[in-house]
Amino acid sequence: MSFGPTANQSIASRAGVLRKRLGTTGPVKLVRAPGRVNLIGEHTDYNEGLVLPAAIDREFLILFEPWDRPEVQMTALDMDETRSFAFEGLSPETRGARSWIDYVAGTAWAMREAGLPIRGFRGVMQSTIPVGSGLSSSAALEMASTWALAVPGTPRPATGVMAAIAQRAENRYVGVNCGIMDQFASAAGEAGHALLIDCRTNTFKTTPMPADLSLVVCDTGSPHRLDASAYNTRRSECELGVKLIAEREPGVTALRDVDEEMLARNRDRLPEVVARRCEHVVKEDGRVMATVVALRDGDLDALGRLFAASHASLRDLYEVSSAELDAMVEIANEVPGVVASRMTGAGFGGCTVNLVRPGAEEALQDAVMANYGKRTGLTPRVFIVAAVEGAGEVELDA
Ligand code: ADP
Ligand code: MG
């Protein structure tokens, strides 16, 4: 599949392409939703912990013509495919063969389940988010869908509530067991800011990205991804840790309630693997808070140490890194001007996230292009990205 327009094409020109494809002269609407990259806080969301993602300027667009029929007809330009679904009888039990339309239909289903009115439309969509690289194209599609399906004039729930509805679409309708971070980041983004999301309360604060740091994402191009069963195993290991610790520590319902001291005094109760998984999660929450402080203070040395510690913990304690991700981080760390580098996303394949001094982005890109393929036999991609505002409707010129 191709991505058609490149990321730096303006929304207006991408919308022009979509409008032609939709082929109407009537009134249309445009909604957008960004992908996201997580700066730090990995595998913490489903432990009711903290994450620090940013919405990035790789985005889904849906251009559509609302209609009165209780159904959606959508064309995915990147796939050159048109699919439709009716609102009547929509349910995970009656979902057909797997398709990208499931993310839209699932969002419609989850919105209705949450008591939100929805409206049908005929639309076209296109994205500049690479698929399956861990930049959350799926969550962006869901968040864009929430905006396209919403009935104008009806109150929109709080960002965290809307993100939870989209997460439910992915968990229950599509059948992918993900945490809430991806939908939340796509929904809540703010230009030039990262988002400190508390996955216990589903609330967030924005935190400014230092103006003298660039954000660079390196895609390992690895076909391996943390598969559903490995992800679910990690989740149940964390749950077992909580259960065993809670037998002695009243009030513990998630790893969020466990600090390093509590983990240390209960470690003998835990199978060795479970203890290591818990140690990663407990310390990763602390690294998220320390990263917020380091970003605020512009403490580049601290950022480098925190990213390195997170990567090492994901590699050695949580065991979700890979030779490719490790190689990508090693290559980045040798480039002058690279401040911090770590794997991002669930693991095995996907991307690394890098904080880079402005001017060093190309040196990083060159080093990756020169060395990564030699070390791994794979073709990398490098994206210089910026933090942007979250999903919403875009005003169109008449
Ligand atoms: P990611 O890490 O990018 O979220 P997922 O496997 O969770 O990867 O979601 C990818 C799925 O989202 C694709 O298989 C497809 O169904 C849908 N999707 C993503 N981008 C597009 C696109 N441009 N056009 C149509 N569907 C898309
Ligand atoms: Mg996804």
CSV table of C-alpha atoms and ligand atoms in Angstrom, one decimal:
chain,number,residue,atom,x,y,z
A,1,MET,CA,0.0,0.0,0.0
A,2,SER,CA,1.2,3.6,-0.6
A,3,PHE,CA,0.7,6.6,1.5
A,4,GLY,CA,-0.1,8.9,-1.4
A,5,PRO,CA,0.4,12.4,-0.2
A,6,THR,CA,3.5,12.9,1.9
A,7,ALA,CA,3.4,14.1,5.5
A,8,ASN,CA,4.4,17.6,4.7
A,9,GLN,CA,1.7,18.2,2.2
A,10,SER,CA,-0.8,20.6,3.8
A,11,ILE,CA,-4.1,19.5,5.2
A,12,ALA,CA,-5.8,21.8,2.6
A,13,SER,CA,-4.1,20.1,-0.3
A,14,ARG,CA,-4.8,16.6,1.0
A,15,ALA,CA,-8.4,17.6,1.6
A,16,GLY,CA,-8.6,18.8,-2.0
A,17,VAL,CA,-7.6,15.3,-3.2
A,18,LEU,CA,-10.2,13.7,-0.9
A,19,ARG,CA,-12.9,16.1,-2.1
A,20,LYS,CA,-12.3,15.2,-5.7
A,21,ARG,CA,-12.5,11.5,-4.8
A,22,LEU,CA,-15.7,11.9,-2.9
A,23,GLY,CA,-17.1,13.5,-6.0
A,24,THR,CA,-19.7,15.9,-4.6
A,25,THR,CA,-20.5,19.5,-4.9
A,26,GLY,CA,-22.6,19.5,-1.8
A,27,PRO,CA,-21.5,20.5,1.7
A,28,VAL,CA,-18.8,18.3,3.2
A,29,LYS,CA,-17.0,18.1,6.5
A,30,LEU,CA,-13.4,17.3,7.4
A,31,VAL,CA,-12.1,15.7,10.5
A,32,ARG,CA,-8.5,14.9,11.4
A,33,ALA,CA,-6.8,12.7,14.1
A,34,PRO,CA,-3.1,12.4,14.7
A,35,GLY,CA,-0.9,9.4,15.4
A,36,ARG,CA,1.2,9.5,18.5
A,37,VAL,CA,4.7,8.6,19.8
A,38,ASN,CA,5.2,7.7,23.5
A,39,LEU,CA,8.2,9.5,25.0
A,40,ILE,CA,8.3,7.3,28.1
A,41,GLY,CA,6.0,5.1,30.2
A,42,GLU,CA,5.9,1.8,28.4
A,43,HIS,CA,3.5,-1.0,29.5
A,44,THR,CA,2.3,1.2,32.3
A,45,ASP,CA,-1.1,2.1,30.9
A,46,TYR,CA,-2.8,-1.2,31.7
A,47,ASN,CA,-1.2,-1.1,35.2
A,48,GLU,CA,-3.1,2.2,35.9
A,49,GLY,CA,0.2,4.1,35.7
A,50,LEU,CA,1.6,7.1,33.9
A,51,VAL,CA,2.5,7.6,30.2
A,52,LEU,CA,4.0,10.6,28.4
A,53,PRO,CA,3.0,10.5,24.7
A,54,ALA,CA,2.8,13.3,22.2
A,55,ALA,CA,0.3,13.5,19.2
A,56,ILE,CA,2.4,13.9,16.0
A,57,ASP,CA,2.0,15.5,12.6
A,58,ARG,CA,1.2,12.2,10.9
A,59,GLU,CA,-2.5,12.2,10.6
A,60,PHE,CA,-5.7,10.6,9.5
A,61,LEU,CA,-8.2,12.7,7.5
A,62,ILE,CA,-11.8,11.8,6.8
A,63,LEU,CA,-13.8,14.0,4.4
A,64,PHE,CA,-17.5,13.2,4.4
A,65,GLU,CA,-20.9,14.2,3.4
A,66,PRO,CA,-23.4,13.6,6.2
A,67,TRP,CA,-26.6,11.8,5.1
A,68,ASP,CA,-29.9,10.8,6.7
A,69,ARG,CA,-29.4,7.0,6.3
A,70,PRO,CA,-28.4,5.1,9.4
A,71,GLU,CA,-25.2,3.7,7.7
A,72,VAL,CA,-21.7,4.6,6.8
A,73,GLN,CA,-20.0,4.2,3.4
A,74,MET,CA,-16.3,4.8,3.4
A,75,THR,CA,-13.5,4.7,0.9
A,76,ALA,CA,-9.9,4.1,2.1
A,77,LEU,CA,-7.8,5.9,-0.5
A,78,ASP,CA,-4.6,4.2,0.7
A,79,MET,CA,-6.2,0.8,0.2
A,80,ASP,CA,-8.4,1.8,-2.8
A,81,GLU,CA,-11.3,0.0,-1.2
A,82,THR,CA,-14.9,1.0,-0.3
A,83,ARG,CA,-16.7,-0.6,2.6
A,84,SER,CA,-20.0,0.1,4.4
A,85,PHE,CA,-21.9,-0.9,7.5
A,86,ALA,CA,-25.4,-0.2,8.8
A,87,PHE,CA,-26.1,1.0,12.4
A,88,GLU,CA,-28.9,-1.5,12.8
A,89,GLY,CA,-27.8,-4.7,14.6
A,90,LEU,CA,-24.1,-3.5,14.9
A,91,SER,CA,-22.4,-5.7,17.4
A,92,PRO,CA,-19.0,-7.5,17.9
A,93,GLU,CA,-20.9,-10.9,17.5
A,94,THR,CA,-22.0,-10.0,14.0
A,95,ARG,CA,-18.8,-8.4,12.7
A,96,GLY,CA,-17.8,-9.8,9.3
A,97,ALA,CA,-14.3,-10.6,7.9
A,98,ARG,CA,-11.6,-8.5,9.4
A,99,SER,CA,-11.2,-5.2,7.6
A,100,TRP,CA,-10.1,-1.6,8.3
A,101,ILE,CA,-13.9,-0.7,8.4
A,102,ASP,CA,-14.1,-2.6,11.7
A,103,TYR,CA,-12.3,0.4,13.4
A,104,VAL,CA,-15.0,2.8,12.2
A,105,ALA,CA,-17.9,0.4,12.8
A,106,GLY,CA,-16.5,-0.5,16.2
A,107,THR,CA,-16.4,3.2,17.1
A,108,ALA,CA,-20.0,3.6,16.0
A,109,TRP,CA,-20.9,0.6,18.2
A,110,ALA,CA,-19.0,1.8,21.2
A,111,MET,CA,-20.5,5.3,20.9
A,112,ARG,CA,-24.0,3.9,20.8
A,113,GLU,CA,-23.3,1.6,23.8
A,114,ALA,CA,-22.1,4.7,25.7
A,115,GLY,CA,-25.4,6.4,24.9
A,116,LEU,CA,-24.1,8.9,22.4
A,117,PRO,CA,-26.1,9.6,19.3
A,118,ILE,CA,-24.4,8.9,15.9
A,119,ARG,CA,-25.0,10.1,12.4
A,120,GLY,CA,-24.4,8.3,9.0
A,121,PHE,CA,-22.2,9.6,6.2
A,122,ARG,CA,-20.5,8.9,2.9
A,123,GLY,CA,-16.8,9.6,3.2
A,124,VAL,CA,-13.2,9.1,2.0
A,125,MET,CA,-10.2,8.8,4.3
A,126,GLN,CA,-6.5,8.9,3.9
A,127,SER,CA,-3.6,8.8,6.4
A,128,THR,CA,0.1,9.7,6.6
A,129,ILE,CA,0.7,7.5,9.7
A,130,PRO,CA,2.7,4.3,8.8
A,131,VAL,CA,0.5,1.2,9.5
A,132,GLY,CA,1.6,-1.2,12.2
A,133,SER,CA,4.8,0.7,13.2
A,134,GLY,CA,3.5,1.5,16.6
A,135,LEU,CA,2.5,5.1,15.8
A,136,SER,CA,-1.1,4.2,16.4
A,137,SER,CA,-2.7,4.5,13.0
A,138,SER,CA,-5.6,2.4,14.5
A,139,ALA,CA,-6.3,4.8,17.4
A,140,ALA,CA,-6.1,7.7,15.0
A,141,LEU,CA,-8.7,6.1,12.8
A,142,GLU,CA,-11.0,5.5,15.8
A,143,MET,CA,-10.6,9.1,17.0
A,144,ALA,CA,-11.3,10.5,13.6
A,145,SER,CA,-14.3,8.3,13.4
A,146,THR,CA,-15.7,9.6,16.7
A,147,TRP,CA,-15.7,13.1,15.2
A,148,ALA,CA,-17.2,12.0,11.9
A,149,LEU,CA,-20.0,10.0,13.6
A,150,ALA,CA,-20.9,12.6,16.2
A,151,VAL,CA,-24.2,14.4,15.8
A,152,PRO,CA,-23.4,18.2,15.7
A,153,GLY,CA,-24.7,20.2,18.6
A,154,THR,CA,-24.8,17.2,21.0
A,155,PRO,CA,-22.4,17.6,24.0
A,156,ARG,CA,-19.1,15.8,23.6
A,157,PRO,CA,-17.9,13.8,26.6
A,158,ALA,CA,-14.6,14.7,28.3
A,159,THR,CA,-11.5,13.7,26.3
A,160,GLY,CA,-10.7,10.8,28.7
A,161,VAL,CA,-14.2,9.5,28.4
A,162,MET,CA,-14.2,9.7,24.6
A,163,ALA,CA,-10.7,8.0,24.5
A,164,ALA,CA,-12.1,5.1,26.7
A,165,ILE,CA,-15.1,4.7,24.3
A,166,ALA,CA,-12.6,4.4,21.3
A,167,GLN,CA,-10.4,2.0,23.3
A,168,ARG,CA,-13.5,-0.1,23.9
A,169,ALA,CA,-14.1,-0.2,20.2
A,170,GLU,CA,-10.7,-1.6,19.7
A,171,ASN,CA,-10.8,-4.0,22.6
A,172,ARG,CA,-14.3,-5.4,22.2
A,173,TYR,CA,-15.3,-4.9,18.6
A,174,VAL,CA,-11.9,-5.2,16.7
A,175,GLY,CA,-10.7,-7.6,19.3
A,176,VAL,CA,-7.3,-6.0,20.1
A,177,ASN,CA,-6.5,-5.8,23.8
A,178,CYS,CA,-4.8,-2.4,24.0
A,179,GLY,CA,-4.5,0.1,26.8
A,180,ILE,CA,-6.0,3.6,26.7
A,181,MET,CA,-2.8,5.6,25.8
A,182,ASP,CA,-3.1,5.6,22.0
A,183,GLN,CA,-6.6,6.9,21.8
A,184,PHE,CA,-6.0,9.4,24.6
A,185,ALA,CA,-2.9,10.8,23.0
A,186,SER,CA,-4.6,11.2,19.6
A,187,ALA,CA,-7.6,12.9,21.3
A,188,ALA,CA,-5.8,15.2,23.7
A,189,GLY,CA,-2.7,16.4,21.8
A,190,GLU,CA,-1.5,20.0,22.1
A,191,ALA,CA,0.9,21.6,19.7
A,192,GLY,CA,4.5,21.8,21.1
A,193,HIS,CA,3.5,19.7,24.2
A,194,ALA,CA,3.7,16.2,25.5
A,195,LEU,CA,0.8,14.8,27.5
A,196,LEU,CA,1.2,13.4,31.0
A,197,ILE,CA,-1.7,10.9,31.2
A,198,ASP,CA,-2.8,9.3,34.4
A,199,CYS,CA,-4.3,5.9,33.3
A,200,ARG,CA,-5.9,5.4,36.7
A,201,THR,CA,-8.1,8.5,36.6
A,202,ASN,CA,-8.1,9.0,32.8
A,203,THR,CA,-7.1,12.6,33.2
A,204,PHE,CA,-4.1,14.4,31.7
A,205,LYS,CA,-1.9,17.5,31.9
A,206,THR,CA,0.1,19.0,29.1
A,207,THR,CA,3.8,19.6,29.5
A,208,PRO,CA,5.8,21.8,27.1
A,209,MET,CA,8.4,20.2,24.9
A,210,PRO,CA,11.7,22.2,25.1
A,211,ALA,CA,11.9,24.4,22.0
A,212,ASP,CA,15.5,23.4,21.5
A,213,LEU,CA,14.7,19.7,21.1
A,214,SER,CA,13.5,17.9,18.0
A,215,LEU,CA,11.5,14.7,18.0
A,216,VAL,CA,12.7,12.0,15.6
A,217,VAL,CA,11.1,8.6,15.2
A,218,CYS,CA,13.1,5.7,13.7
A,219,ASP,CA,11.1,2.8,12.3
A,220,THR,CA,13.0,-0.6,12.5
A,221,GLY,CA,11.0,-1.9,9.6
A,222,SER,CA,10.9,-5.2,11.5
A,223,PRO,CA,8.1,-7.6,10.6
A,224,HIS,CA,8.1,-8.9,14.2
A,225,ARG,CA,5.7,-7.2,16.6
A,226,LEU,CA,4.8,-8.0,20.1
A,227,ASP,CA,2.0,-10.4,19.3
A,228,ALA,CA,-1.3,-10.5,21.2
A,229,SER,CA,-0.3,-13.6,23.2
A,230,ALA,CA,3.0,-12.1,24.4
A,231,TYR,CA,1.2,-8.9,25.3
A,232,ASN,CA,-1.5,-10.8,27.1
A,233,THR,CA,1.1,-12.8,29.0
A,234,ARG,CA,2.8,-9.6,30.2
A,235,ARG,CA,-0.6,-8.3,31.3
A,236,SER,CA,-1.4,-11.5,33.3
A,237,GLU,CA,2.1,-11.5,34.8
A,238,CYS,CA,1.4,-8.0,36.1
A,239,GLU,CA,-2.0,-9.1,37.4
A,240,LEU,CA,-0.4,-12.1,39.2
A,241,GLY,CA,2.1,-9.7,40.8
A,242,VAL,CA,-0.8,-7.5,42.1
A,243,LYS,CA,-2.7,-10.5,43.4
A,244,LEU,CA,0.3,-11.9,45.3
A,245,ILE,CA,1.3,-8.5,46.7
A,246,ALA,CA,-2.3,-7.7,47.7
A,247,GLU,CA,-2.5,-10.8,49.9
A,248,ARG,CA,-0.1,-9.0,52.3
A,249,GLU,CA,-0.7,-5.4,51.4
A,250,PRO,CA,-4.2,-4.2,51.9
A,251,GLY,CA,-5.6,-1.7,49.3
A,252,VAL,CA,-3.3,-2.8,46.4
A,253,THR,CA,-5.5,-3.1,43.3
A,254,ALA,CA,-3.0,-2.3,40.6
A,255,LEU,CA,0.8,-1.9,40.2
A,256,ARG,CA,0.1,1.8,40.5
A,257,ASP,CA,-0.3,1.2,44.2
A,258,VAL,CA,3.1,-0.5,44.6
A,259,ASP,CA,6.3,1.5,45.1
A,260,GLU,CA,9.8,0.2,45.1
A,261,GLU,CA,10.0,-0.3,48.8
A,262,MET,CA,6.7,-2.3,48.8
A,263,LEU,CA,7.9,-4.4,45.9
A,264,ALA,CA,11.2,-5.1,47.7
A,265,ARG,CA,9.6,-6.4,50.8
A,266,ASN,CA,7.2,-8.6,48.9
A,267,ARG,CA,9.7,-9.8,46.3
A,268,ASP,CA,10.1,-13.3,47.9
A,269,ARG,CA,6.4,-14.0,47.3
A,270,LEU,CA,6.7,-13.5,43.6
A,271,PRO,CA,7.9,-15.9,40.9
A,272,GLU,CA,11.2,-14.5,39.5
A,273,VAL,CA,9.8,-13.5,36.1
A,274,VAL,CA,6.8,-11.8,37.8
A,275,ALA,CA,9.1,-9.8,40.1
A,276,ARG,CA,11.1,-8.5,37.1
A,277,ARG,CA,7.9,-7.5,35.2
A,278,CYS,CA,6.7,-5.6,38.3
A,279,GLU,CA,10.0,-3.9,38.8
A,280,HIS,CA,9.9,-2.5,35.3
A,281,VAL,CA,6.4,-1.1,35.8
A,282,VAL,CA,7.0,0.3,39.2
A,283,LYS,CA,10.2,2.1,38.2
A,284,GLU,CA,8.9,3.2,34.8
A,285,ASP,CA,6.2,5.2,36.5
A,286,GLY,CA,9.0,7.0,38.5
A,287,ARG,CA,10.9,7.6,35.2
A,288,VAL,CA,7.8,9.3,33.7
A,289,MET,CA,7.6,11.8,36.5
A,290,ALA,CA,11.4,12.4,36.4
A,291,THR,CA,11.1,13.0,32.6
A,292,VAL,CA,8.4,15.6,33.1
A,293,VAL,CA,10.8,17.5,35.5
A,294,ALA,CA,13.8,17.1,33.1
A,295,LEU,CA,11.7,18.4,30.2
A,296,ARG,CA,10.6,21.4,32.3
A,297,ASP,CA,14.2,22.1,33.4
A,298,GLY,CA,15.7,21.4,30.0
A,299,ASP,CA,18.0,18.9,31.7
A,300,LEU,CA,19.3,17.0,28.7
A,301,ASP,CA,21.7,14.7,30.7
A,302,ALA,CA,18.8,13.5,32.8
A,303,LEU,CA,16.7,12.9,29.7
A,304,GLY,CA,19.5,10.8,28.2
A,305,ARG,CA,19.8,8.7,31.4
A,306,LEU,CA,16.0,8.3,31.8
A,307,PHE,CA,15.5,7.1,28.2
A,308,ALA,CA,18.5,4.7,28.5
A,309,ALA,CA,17.2,3.3,31.8
A,310,SER,CA,13.7,2.8,30.3
A,311,HIS,CA,15.2,1.0,27.3
A,312,ALA,CA,17.4,-1.2,29.4
A,313,SER,CA,14.5,-2.1,31.6
A,314,LEU,CA,12.2,-3.0,28.7
A,315,ARG,CA,15.0,-5.1,27.3
A,316,ASP,CA,16.2,-6.9,30.4
A,317,LEU,CA,13.3,-6.9,32.9
A,318,TYR,CA,10.2,-6.7,30.6
A,319,GLU,CA,11.9,-8.5,27.7
A,320,VAL,CA,10.0,-6.8,24.9
A,321,SER,CA,12.9,-5.3,23.0
A,322,SER,CA,14.5,-6.9,20.0
A,323,ALA,CA,17.9,-7.0,18.3
A,324,GLU,CA,16.6,-4.5,15.8
A,325,LEU,CA,15.4,-2.0,18.4
A,326,ASP,CA,18.6,-2.4,20.4
A,327,ALA,CA,20.7,-1.8,17.2
A,328,MET,CA,18.6,1.3,16.4
A,329,VAL,CA,19.2,2.8,19.8
A,330,GLU,CA,22.9,2.0,19.7
A,331,ILE,CA,23.3,3.7,16.4
A,332,ALA,CA,21.4,6.8,17.6
A,333,ASN,CA,23.5,7.0,20.8
A,334,GLU,CA,26.7,7.3,18.7
A,335,VAL,CA,25.4,10.4,16.9
A,336,PRO,CA,26.5,13.7,18.3
A,337,GLY,CA,23.5,15.8,19.1
A,338,VAL,CA,21.2,12.9,20.0
A,339,VAL,CA,20.2,13.6,23.5
A,340,ALA,CA,18.0,10.5,24.3
A,341,SER,CA,16.9,7.4,22.5
A,342,ARG,CA,14.7,4.4,23.4
A,343,MET,CA,12.3,1.9,22.0
A,344,THR,CA,8.7,3.1,22.0
A,345,GLY,CA,5.4,1.2,21.8
A,346,ALA,CA,4.7,-2.3,22.9
A,347,GLY,CA,7.9,-3.8,21.5
A,348,PHE,CA,9.7,-6.5,19.4
A,349,GLY,CA,9.2,-4.4,16.3
A,350,GLY,CA,8.1,-0.8,15.7
A,351,CYS,CA,10.0,2.4,16.4
A,352,THR,CA,12.5,4.1,18.6
A,353,VAL,CA,11.8,7.7,19.9
A,354,ASN,CA,14.7,10.1,19.9
A,355,LEU,CA,15.2,13.6,21.4
A,356,VAL,CA,17.7,15.4,19.2
A,357,ARG,CA,19.3,18.9,19.2
A,358,PRO,CA,18.0,20.9,16.3
A,359,GLY,CA,20.4,20.6,13.4
A,360,ALA,CA,21.3,17.0,14.3
A,361,GLU,CA,18.2,15.4,12.8
A,362,GLU,CA,19.9,14.8,9.5
A,363,ALA,CA,23.0,13.4,11.1
A,364,LEU,CA,20.8,10.9,12.9
A,365,GLN,CA,19.0,10.1,9.7
A,366,ASP,CA,22.3,9.6,7.8
A,367,ALA,CA,23.7,7.3,10.5
A,368,VAL,CA,20.6,5.2,10.5
A,369,MET,CA,20.5,4.9,6.7
A,370,ALA,CA,24.3,4.1,6.7
A,371,ASN,CA,24.4,1.6,9.5
A,372,TYR,CA,21.1,0.0,10.4
A,373,GLY,CA,20.6,-1.9,7.1
A,374,LYS,CA,24.2,-3.3,7.4
A,375,ARG,CA,23.5,-4.5,10.9
A,376,THR,CA,20.1,-6.0,10.4
A,377,GLY,CA,19.4,-6.5,6.7
A,378,LEU,CA,16.2,-4.4,7.1
A,379,THR,CA,15.2,-1.1,5.6
A,380,PRO,CA,14.6,1.6,8.2
A,381,ARG,CA,12.6,4.8,7.9
A,382,VAL,CA,13.2,8.0,9.8
A,383,PHE,CA,10.5,10.5,10.6
A,384,ILE,CA,11.2,14.0,11.9
A,385,VAL,CA,7.9,14.8,13.7
A,386,ALA,CA,6.4,17.6,15.7
A,387,ALA,CA,3.8,17.6,18.5
A,388,VAL,CA,0.4,18.7,17.3
A,389,GLU,CA,-3.1,19.3,18.6
A,390,GLY,CA,-5.4,16.4,19.1
A,391,ALA,CA,-8.3,15.1,16.9
A,392,GLY,CA,-11.1,17.4,15.8
A,393,GLU,CA,-13.0,19.0,13.1
A,394,VAL,CA,-11.2,21.1,10.5
A,395,GLU,CA,-12.8,24.3,9.2
A,396,LEU,CA,-13.1,24.1,5.4
A,397,ASP,CA,-13.1,27.0,3.1
A,398,ALA,CA,-16.4,27.2,1.3
B,1,ADP,P1,-0.8,0.7,14.5
B,1,ADP,O1,0.4,0.4,15.4
B,1,ADP,O2,-0.4,1.5,13.4
B,1,ADP,O3,-2.0,1.2,15.3
B,1,ADP,P2,-2.5,-1.6,14.2
B,1,ADP,O4,-2.2,-3.0,13.8
B,1,ADP,O5,-3.0,-1.4,15.6
B,1,ADP,O6,-1.2,-0.8,13.9
B,1,ADP,O7,-3.6,-1.0,13.3
B,1,ADP,C1,-3.4,-1.0,11.9
B,1,ADP,C2,-4.8,-1.2,11.2
B,1,ADP,O8,-5.5,0.1,11.1
B,1,ADP,C3,-4.6,-1.6,9.7
B,1,ADP,O9,-4.5,-3.0,9.6
B,1,ADP,C4,-5.9,-1.1,9.1
B,1,ADP,O10,-7.0,-1.9,9.4
B,1,ADP,C5,-6.1,0.2,9.9
B,1,ADP,N1,-5.5,1.3,9.2
B,1,ADP,C6,-4.4,2.0,9.5
B,1,ADP,N2,-4.1,2.9,8.6
B,1,ADP,C7,-5.0,2.8,7.6
B,1,ADP,C8,-5.1,3.5,6.3
B,1,ADP,N3,-4.3,4.4,5.9
B,1,ADP,N4,-6.2,3.1,5.6
B,1,ADP,C9,-7.1,2.1,6.0
B,1,ADP,N5,-6.9,1.5,7.2
B,1,ADP,C10,-5.9,1.8,7.9
B,2,MG,MG,-2.8,0.2,16.9
